[in-house]
Short mmCIF file of C-alpha atoms in Angstrom, two decimals:
data_model
loop_
_atom_site.label_atom_id
_atom_site.label_comp_id
_atom_site.label_asym_id
_atom_site.label_seq_id
_atom_site.Cartn_x
_atom_site.Cartn_y
_atom_site.Cartn_z
CA MET A 1 0.12 -0.26 -0.33
CA PRO A 2 0.76 3.13 -0.24
CA THR A 3 3.21 6.12 1.69
CA LEU A 4 1.42 9.11 2.97
CA ILE A 5 3.51 12.35 3.03
CA LEU A 6 1.39 14.84 5.82
CA VAL A 7 2.37 18.50 5.62
CA ARG A 8 0.77 20.93 7.68
CA HIS A 9 0.84 24.13 6.08
CA GLY A 10 3.42 26.26 6.91
CA ARG A 11 2.72 29.33 9.20
CA SER A 12 -0.12 31.55 8.67
CA THR A 13 -1.40 35.05 9.54
CA ALA A 14 -3.39 33.33 12.29
CA ASN A 15 -0.66 30.90 14.20
CA THR A 16 0.98 34.62 14.45
CA ALA A 17 -2.03 36.48 16.08
CA GLY A 18 -2.82 33.61 18.17
CA LEU A 19 -6.17 33.15 16.67
CA LEU A 20 -7.89 29.60 16.12
CA ALA A 21 -8.27 30.35 12.37
CA GLY A 22 -10.54 26.78 11.74
CA TRP A 23 -12.53 27.54 8.44
CA THR A 24 -12.43 31.21 8.37
CA PRO A 25 -11.66 32.75 4.96
CA GLY A 26 -8.19 34.66 4.34
CA VAL A 27 -6.62 33.30 6.85
CA ALA A 28 -2.85 33.39 4.88
CA LEU A 29 0.77 32.47 4.99
CA ASP A 30 2.78 35.27 6.83
CA GLU A 31 6.51 35.77 5.33
CA ARG A 32 7.90 33.13 7.73
CA GLY A 33 4.89 30.62 6.24
CA ASN A 34 5.97 31.92 2.60
CA ALA A 35 9.80 31.10 3.65
CA GLN A 36 8.57 27.82 4.62
CA ALA A 37 7.02 27.01 1.73
CA ALA A 38 9.42 27.83 -1.08
CA ALA A 39 11.32 25.58 0.54
CA LEU A 40 9.56 22.43 0.85
CA PRO A 41 10.11 21.86 -2.74
CA GLY A 42 14.05 21.14 -2.33
CA ARG A 43 13.06 19.20 1.14
CA LEU A 44 11.09 16.42 -1.22
CA ALA A 45 13.34 16.85 -4.21
CA ASP A 46 13.86 13.12 -4.18
CA ILE A 47 10.84 12.20 -3.52
CA PRO A 48 8.64 10.93 -6.85
CA LEU A 49 5.21 11.87 -5.57
CA ALA A 50 2.29 9.89 -7.33
CA GLU A 51 -0.47 12.54 -6.18
CA ILE A 52 -1.02 15.42 -4.06
CA VAL A 53 -3.95 15.95 -2.26
CA SER A 54 -4.84 18.86 -0.08
CA SER A 55 -7.24 20.81 2.61
CA PRO A 56 -9.01 23.88 0.21
CA LEU A 57 -8.36 26.26 2.52
CA GLN A 58 -6.45 29.24 1.63
CA ARG A 59 -3.35 28.50 4.09
CA CYS A 60 -3.13 25.04 2.36
CA GLN A 61 -3.60 25.95 -1.35
CA GLU A 62 -0.41 28.36 -0.22
CA THR A 63 2.04 25.77 1.08
CA ILE A 64 1.88 23.13 -1.64
CA ARG A 65 1.88 25.95 -4.73
CA PRO A 66 5.77 26.57 -5.02
CA LEU A 67 5.82 22.35 -4.57
CA LEU A 68 3.19 22.57 -8.01
CA ASP A 69 5.31 25.79 -9.44
CA ALA A 70 8.25 23.31 -9.90
CA ARG A 71 6.48 19.54 -10.30
CA PRO A 72 4.21 20.98 -13.15
CA GLY A 73 2.93 17.38 -14.63
CA LEU A 74 1.00 17.31 -10.88
CA THR A 75 -2.15 19.06 -9.74
CA ALA A 76 -3.85 19.66 -6.75
CA HIS A 77 -7.00 17.25 -5.35
CA SER A 78 -9.00 19.34 -2.76
CA ASP A 79 -10.28 17.26 -0.41
CA GLU A 80 -13.21 19.08 2.42
CA ARG A 81 -12.62 15.81 4.36
CA ILE A 82 -8.66 17.17 5.15
CA GLY A 83 -9.87 20.08 6.15
CA GLU A 84 -9.49 22.22 9.24
CA CYS A 85 -12.08 20.71 12.17
CA HIS A 86 -15.09 22.94 12.28
CA TYR A 87 -14.60 24.82 15.28
CA GLY A 88 -17.89 26.94 15.50
CA ASP A 89 -17.85 29.65 17.38
CA TRP A 90 -14.60 29.08 18.66
CA SER A 91 -13.72 29.88 15.10
CA GLY A 92 -11.23 33.53 15.28
CA ARG A 93 -11.33 33.68 18.25
CA LYS A 94 -7.86 34.56 20.59
CA LEU A 95 -6.62 31.38 22.27
CA ALA A 96 -5.88 33.16 25.36
CA GLU A 97 -9.53 33.95 25.71
CA LEU A 98 -10.46 30.33 24.81
CA SER A 99 -8.04 28.97 27.42
CA GLY A 100 -10.62 30.02 30.18
CA GLU A 101 -13.87 28.16 28.73
CA PRO A 102 -14.75 24.82 30.70
CA LEU A 103 -14.35 22.84 26.98
CA MET A 104 -10.98 23.85 26.68
CA GLU A 105 -10.26 21.27 29.77
CA VAL A 106 -12.45 18.81 27.55
CA VAL A 107 -10.58 19.33 24.63
CA GLN A 108 -7.22 19.06 26.48
CA ALA A 109 -7.83 15.66 28.85
CA HIS A 110 -10.57 14.22 26.84
CA PRO A 111 -10.89 15.17 22.75
CA SER A 112 -12.96 11.96 22.01
CA ALA A 113 -15.80 13.99 23.98
CA ALA A 114 -15.26 17.36 22.46
CA ALA A 115 -17.99 18.92 20.76
CA PHE A 116 -17.06 22.39 20.17
CA PRO A 117 -20.87 24.91 19.45
CA GLY A 118 -22.25 25.46 16.41
CA GLY A 119 -19.17 22.91 15.22
CA GLU A 120 -18.49 19.50 15.02
CA SER A 121 -16.65 17.21 17.56
CA MET A 122 -13.32 15.93 17.60
CA ARG A 123 -14.48 12.27 17.08
CA ALA A 124 -16.22 13.42 13.45
CA MET A 125 -12.50 14.74 12.46
CA GLN A 126 -10.37 12.47 13.46
CA THR A 127 -13.05 9.57 11.03
CA ARG A 128 -13.27 12.23 7.98
CA ALA A 129 -9.91 12.68 7.99
CA ALA A 130 -9.18 8.70 8.19
CA GLU A 131 -12.25 7.74 5.67
CA ALA A 132 -10.47 10.45 3.47
CA VAL A 133 -6.64 8.84 4.21
CA ARG A 134 -8.21 5.01 3.29
CA GLU A 135 -9.80 6.00 -0.10
CA TRP A 136 -6.75 8.06 -1.35
CA ASN A 137 -5.01 5.33 0.13
CA ALA A 138 -6.98 2.51 -2.80
CA ARG A 139 -6.69 5.10 -4.94
CA VAL A 140 -3.68 6.00 -5.59
CA GLU A 141 -2.60 2.26 -4.91
CA ARG A 142 -5.11 1.17 -8.03
CA ASP A 143 -3.48 4.20 -10.44
CA HIS A 144 0.13 4.08 -9.67
CA GLY A 145 0.67 0.63 -7.71
CA SER A 146 1.74 -0.03 -4.11
CA ASP A 147 5.23 1.62 -3.51
CA ALA A 148 3.39 5.03 -4.85
CA VAL A 149 4.06 8.06 -2.45
CA TYR A 150 1.43 10.64 -2.13
CA LEU A 151 1.35 14.58 -0.33
CA MET A 152 -1.69 15.51 1.60
CA CYS A 153 -1.61 19.24 2.67
CA SER A 154 -3.26 19.90 6.17
CA HIS A 155 -3.67 21.00 9.57
CA GLY A 156 -2.43 19.85 13.04
CA ASP A 157 -5.32 18.29 14.51
CA ILE A 158 -5.92 16.46 11.27
CA ILE A 159 -2.16 15.68 11.51
CA LYS A 160 -2.24 14.62 15.41
CA SER A 161 -5.41 12.46 14.70
CA LEU A 162 -4.12 10.45 11.11
CA VAL A 163 -0.53 10.01 13.46
CA ALA A 164 -3.37 8.49 16.23
CA ASP A 165 -5.21 6.52 14.22
CA ALA A 166 -2.15 5.21 12.67
CA LEU A 167 -0.47 4.33 15.79
CA GLY A 168 -3.56 2.50 17.15
CA LEU A 169 -4.24 5.50 20.00
CA HIS A 170 -7.11 6.48 21.69
CA LEU A 171 -7.85 9.64 20.15
CA ASP A 172 -7.68 10.99 24.05
CA LEU A 173 -4.16 10.15 23.61
CA PHE A 174 -3.41 12.88 20.55
CA GLN A 175 -3.10 15.52 22.62
CA ARG A 176 -0.04 13.98 22.99
CA ILE A 177 1.39 14.49 19.72
CA SER A 178 3.26 18.18 18.15
CA VAL A 179 3.50 18.56 14.40
CA GLU A 180 4.90 22.17 13.40
CA PRO A 181 4.28 24.54 10.80
CA CYS A 182 5.07 23.04 7.46
CA SER A 183 7.03 19.51 9.28
CA ILE A 184 6.68 16.48 7.40
CA THR A 185 4.90 13.31 8.70
CA ALA A 186 5.28 10.45 6.79
CA ILE A 187 3.13 7.10 7.20
CA ARG A 188 3.27 4.00 5.34
CA TYR A 189 0.59 1.80 4.95
CA THR A 190 0.85 -2.00 4.76
CA ARG A 191 -1.52 -4.38 4.37
CA LEU A 192 -0.99 -5.65 7.98
CA ARG A 193 -0.85 -2.21 9.98
CA PRO A 194 1.19 0.87 9.11
CA PHE A 195 4.35 1.87 10.39
CA LEU A 196 5.32 6.13 11.01
CA VAL A 197 8.33 6.97 9.84
CA ARG A 198 8.89 10.64 10.14
CA LEU A 199 6.86 12.65 13.22
CA GLY A 200 6.79 16.46 12.45
CA ASP A 201 10.05 16.88 10.46
CA THR A 202 10.86 20.52 10.13
CA GLY A 203 14.44 20.01 9.51
CA ASP A 204 16.38 22.15 12.55
CA LEU A 205 15.80 22.02 16.46
CA ALA A 206 15.03 25.17 16.88
CA SER A 207 11.49 24.23 18.66
CA LEU A 208 13.76 22.63 21.45
CA ALA A 209 15.38 25.61 22.08
CA PRO A 210 14.27 26.51 25.75
CA ARG A 211 10.78 29.72 25.20
CA GLU A 212 11.47 33.01 27.22
CA GLU A 213 6.89 32.14 28.16
CA PRO A 214 6.80 28.41 29.16
CA SER A 215 4.04 26.69 27.09
CA GLY A 216 2.79 24.97 29.86
CA GLY A 217 0.99 21.46 29.79
CA ASP A 218 -1.45 22.30 27.63
CA ALA A 219 -1.26 21.43 23.73
CA ALA A 220 -1.82 23.57 21.16
CA VAL A 221 -5.42 24.02 19.47
CA GLY A 222 -5.41 24.09 16.31
CA GLY A 223 -1.17 23.67 16.61
CA GLY A 224 0.33 26.09 17.29
CA ALA A 225 2.83 28.53 15.50
CA GLY A 226 6.04 26.30 15.89
CA ALA A 227 9.74 28.02 16.88
CA PRO A 228 9.66 31.22 16.85
#
Protein backbone atom coordinates (compact mmCIF):
# COMPACT_ATOMS: atom_id res chain seq x y z
CA MET A 1 0.00 0.00 0.00
CA PRO A 2 1.14 3.61 -0.51
CA THR A 3 3.25 5.85 1.68
CA LEU A 4 1.50 9.04 2.76
CA ILE A 5 3.45 12.26 3.35
CA LEU A 6 1.48 14.64 5.54
CA VAL A 7 2.54 18.29 5.40
CA ARG A 8 1.10 20.80 7.80
CA HIS A 9 0.58 24.18 6.16
CA GLY A 10 3.23 26.83 6.70
CA ARG A 11 2.96 29.36 9.51
CA SER A 12 -0.13 31.51 9.04
CA THR A 13 -1.24 34.97 10.07
CA ALA A 14 -3.61 33.32 12.55
CA ASN A 15 -0.75 31.31 14.09
CA THR A 16 1.27 34.44 14.81
CA ALA A 17 -1.81 36.35 16.04
CA GLY A 18 -2.71 33.55 18.46
CA LEU A 19 -6.09 32.95 16.81
CA LEU A 20 -7.96 29.69 16.33
CA ALA A 21 -8.53 30.02 12.60
CA GLY A 22 -10.69 27.02 11.80
CA TRP A 23 -12.48 27.65 8.49
CA THR A 24 -12.29 31.44 8.78
CA PRO A 25 -11.71 32.74 5.22
CA GLY A 26 -8.70 34.82 4.25
CA VAL A 27 -6.17 33.22 6.61
CA ALA A 28 -2.94 33.32 4.59
CA LEU A 29 0.67 32.33 5.16
CA ASP A 30 2.78 34.96 6.88
CA GLU A 31 6.30 35.87 5.72
CA ARG A 32 7.89 32.91 7.44
CA GLY A 33 5.15 30.59 6.20
CA ASN A 34 5.84 31.63 2.63
CA ALA A 35 9.54 30.93 3.16
CA GLN A 36 8.69 27.51 4.58
CA ALA A 37 6.52 26.75 1.55
CA ALA A 38 9.26 27.91 -0.81
CA ALA A 39 11.67 25.44 0.80
CA LEU A 40 9.28 22.50 0.47
CA PRO A 41 10.22 21.53 -3.14
CA GLY A 42 13.87 21.20 -2.15
CA ARG A 43 13.06 19.11 0.92
CA LEU A 44 11.01 16.72 -1.22
CA ALA A 45 13.22 16.82 -4.32
CA ASP A 46 14.24 13.16 -4.11
CA ILE A 47 10.74 11.83 -3.56
CA PRO A 48 8.55 10.93 -6.55
CA LEU A 49 5.02 12.02 -5.77
CA ALA A 50 2.12 10.25 -7.43
CA GLU A 51 -0.59 12.64 -6.24
CA ILE A 52 -1.03 15.80 -4.19
CA VAL A 53 -4.16 16.23 -2.09
CA SER A 54 -4.88 19.38 -0.11
CA SER A 55 -7.30 20.94 2.29
CA PRO A 56 -9.28 23.59 0.39
CA LEU A 57 -8.28 26.30 2.87
CA GLN A 58 -6.09 29.14 1.62
CA ARG A 59 -3.11 28.50 3.87
CA CYS A 60 -2.79 24.92 2.58
CA GLN A 61 -3.26 25.96 -1.04
CA GLU A 62 -0.49 28.54 -0.63
CA THR A 63 1.79 25.96 0.99
CA ILE A 64 1.64 23.54 -1.96
CA ARG A 65 1.87 26.22 -4.68
CA PRO A 66 5.72 26.23 -4.88
CA LEU A 67 5.68 22.42 -5.01
CA LEU A 68 3.18 22.45 -7.88
CA ASP A 69 5.21 25.10 -9.70
CA ALA A 70 8.30 22.89 -9.37
CA ARG A 71 6.41 19.83 -10.65
CA PRO A 72 4.18 21.02 -13.49
CA GLY A 73 3.11 17.46 -14.25
CA LEU A 74 1.25 17.22 -10.94
CA THR A 75 -2.16 18.63 -10.16
CA ALA A 76 -3.60 19.16 -6.71
CA HIS A 77 -6.84 17.52 -5.62
CA SER A 78 -8.90 19.35 -3.02
CA ASP A 79 -10.60 17.28 -0.31
CA GLU A 80 -12.73 18.94 2.36
CA ARG A 81 -12.41 15.88 4.59
CA ILE A 82 -8.82 16.87 5.42
CA GLY A 83 -9.80 20.49 6.01
CA GLU A 84 -9.42 21.98 9.47
CA CYS A 85 -11.68 21.00 12.32
CA HIS A 86 -14.93 22.98 12.29
CA TYR A 87 -14.48 24.91 15.51
CA GLY A 88 -17.84 26.65 15.13
CA ASP A 89 -18.31 29.56 17.54
CA TRP A 90 -14.68 29.28 18.61
CA SER A 91 -13.40 30.11 15.12
CA GLY A 92 -11.48 33.36 14.89
CA ARG A 93 -11.21 33.79 18.66
CA LYS A 94 -7.98 34.28 20.57
CA LEU A 95 -6.57 31.11 22.10
CA ALA A 96 -5.72 33.06 25.25
CA GLU A 97 -9.42 33.80 25.74
CA LEU A 98 -10.48 30.24 24.97
CA SER A 99 -8.12 28.82 27.57
CA GLY A 100 -10.59 29.83 30.28
CA GLU A 101 -13.56 28.07 28.68
CA PRO A 102 -14.69 24.90 30.52
CA LEU A 103 -14.71 23.05 27.19
CA MET A 104 -10.96 23.63 26.82
CA GLU A 105 -10.29 21.24 29.68
CA VAL A 106 -12.26 18.58 27.81
CA VAL A 107 -10.34 19.33 24.61
CA GLN A 108 -7.09 18.86 26.49
CA ALA A 109 -7.90 15.83 28.66
CA HIS A 110 -10.74 14.01 26.89
CA PRO A 111 -10.89 15.21 23.26
CA SER A 112 -12.99 12.23 22.17
CA ALA A 113 -15.82 13.83 24.17
CA ALA A 114 -15.24 17.38 22.89
CA ALA A 115 -17.74 18.98 20.52
CA PHE A 116 -17.36 22.63 19.58
CA PRO A 117 -20.45 24.86 19.88
CA GLY A 118 -21.83 25.42 16.41
CA GLY A 119 -19.12 23.15 14.98
CA GLU A 120 -18.18 19.48 15.01
CA SER A 121 -16.78 16.99 17.48
CA MET A 122 -13.11 16.04 17.46
CA ARG A 123 -14.19 12.44 17.02
CA ALA A 124 -16.06 13.37 13.82
CA MET A 125 -12.99 15.28 12.63
CA GLN A 126 -10.78 12.23 13.02
CA THR A 127 -13.33 9.92 11.39
CA ARG A 128 -13.68 11.99 8.23
CA ALA A 129 -9.93 12.47 7.87
CA ALA A 130 -9.19 8.77 8.37
CA GLU A 131 -11.88 7.84 5.84
CA ALA A 132 -10.30 10.22 3.34
CA VAL A 133 -6.87 8.62 3.82
CA ARG A 134 -8.24 5.11 3.37
CA GLU A 135 -10.02 6.10 0.16
CA TRP A 136 -6.95 7.89 -1.20
CA ASN A 137 -4.74 4.93 -0.28
CA ALA A 138 -6.93 2.67 -2.40
CA ARG A 139 -7.07 5.16 -5.27
CA VAL A 140 -3.32 5.79 -5.32
CA GLU A 141 -2.54 2.08 -5.14
CA ARG A 142 -4.96 1.36 -7.97
CA ASP A 143 -3.61 4.12 -10.23
CA HIS A 144 0.10 4.14 -9.32
CA GLY A 145 0.97 0.86 -7.63
CA SER A 146 1.61 -0.30 -4.09
CA ASP A 147 4.99 1.45 -3.80
CA ALA A 148 3.62 4.89 -4.66
CA VAL A 149 4.11 7.95 -2.46
CA TYR A 150 1.56 10.73 -2.27
CA LEU A 151 1.23 13.95 -0.29
CA MET A 152 -1.54 15.54 1.71
CA CYS A 153 -1.35 19.14 2.94
CA SER A 154 -3.54 19.62 5.98
CA HIS A 155 -3.76 21.07 9.49
CA GLY A 156 -2.29 20.39 12.92
CA ASP A 157 -5.23 18.69 14.61
CA ILE A 158 -6.06 16.69 11.48
CA ILE A 159 -2.50 15.37 11.17
CA LYS A 160 -2.26 14.58 14.88
CA SER A 161 -5.51 12.63 14.67
CA LEU A 162 -4.24 10.66 11.65
CA VAL A 163 -1.02 9.81 13.49
CA ALA A 164 -3.07 8.59 16.46
CA ASP A 165 -5.20 6.49 14.10
CA ALA A 166 -2.10 4.97 12.47
CA LEU A 167 -0.54 4.13 15.84
CA GLY A 168 -3.74 2.68 17.26
CA LEU A 169 -3.86 5.39 19.93
CA HIS A 170 -7.11 6.47 21.50
CA LEU A 171 -8.06 9.98 20.39
CA ASP A 172 -7.76 11.07 24.03
CA LEU A 173 -3.99 10.67 23.65
CA PHE A 174 -3.57 12.70 20.46
CA GLN A 175 -2.76 15.92 22.32
CA ARG A 176 0.60 14.31 23.19
CA ILE A 177 1.59 14.62 19.52
CA SER A 178 3.14 17.81 18.12
CA VAL A 179 3.45 18.85 14.46
CA GLU A 180 4.90 22.27 13.65
CA PRO A 181 4.06 24.44 10.64
CA CYS A 182 5.35 22.96 7.36
CA SER A 183 6.57 19.86 9.17
CA ILE A 184 6.60 16.52 7.38
CA THR A 185 5.00 13.40 8.82
CA ALA A 186 5.14 10.14 6.88
CA ILE A 187 3.06 7.01 7.31
CA ARG A 188 3.77 3.86 5.33
CA TYR A 189 0.64 1.76 5.04
CA THR A 190 0.85 -2.03 4.63
CA ARG A 191 -1.67 -4.86 4.56
CA LEU A 192 -1.02 -5.66 8.22
CA ARG A 193 -0.40 -2.27 9.81
CA PRO A 194 0.74 1.32 9.25
CA PHE A 195 4.28 2.37 10.13
CA LEU A 196 4.99 5.90 11.34
CA VAL A 197 8.34 6.66 9.69
CA ARG A 198 8.56 10.44 10.24
CA LEU A 199 6.83 12.70 12.73
CA GLY A 200 6.82 16.49 12.61
CA ASP A 201 10.14 16.71 10.76
CA THR A 202 11.04 20.34 10.09
CA GLY A 203 14.72 19.82 9.33
CA ASP A 204 15.81 22.05 12.21
CA LEU A 205 15.93 21.81 15.98
CA ALA A 206 14.92 25.37 16.86
CA SER A 207 11.72 24.22 18.53
CA LEU A 208 13.76 22.31 21.13
CA ALA A 209 15.40 25.47 22.48
CA PRO A 210 14.01 26.88 25.75
CA ARG A 211 11.23 29.41 25.21
CA GLU A 212 11.19 32.82 26.87
CA GLU A 213 7.61 32.11 27.97
CA PRO A 214 7.00 28.48 28.96
CA SER A 215 4.01 26.98 27.18
CA GLY A 216 2.80 25.03 30.20
CA GLY A 217 1.17 21.65 29.91
CA ASP A 218 -1.65 22.44 27.48
CA ALA A 219 -1.57 21.31 23.86
CA ALA A 220 -1.96 24.01 21.24
CA VAL A 221 -5.43 23.62 19.78
CA GLY A 222 -5.13 23.95 16.02
CA GLY A 223 -1.42 23.12 16.16
CA GLY A 224 0.45 26.22 17.37
CA ALA A 225 2.84 28.52 15.57
CA GLY A 226 6.03 26.46 15.90
CA ALA A 227 9.50 27.72 16.69
CA PRO A 228 9.95 31.51 16.93
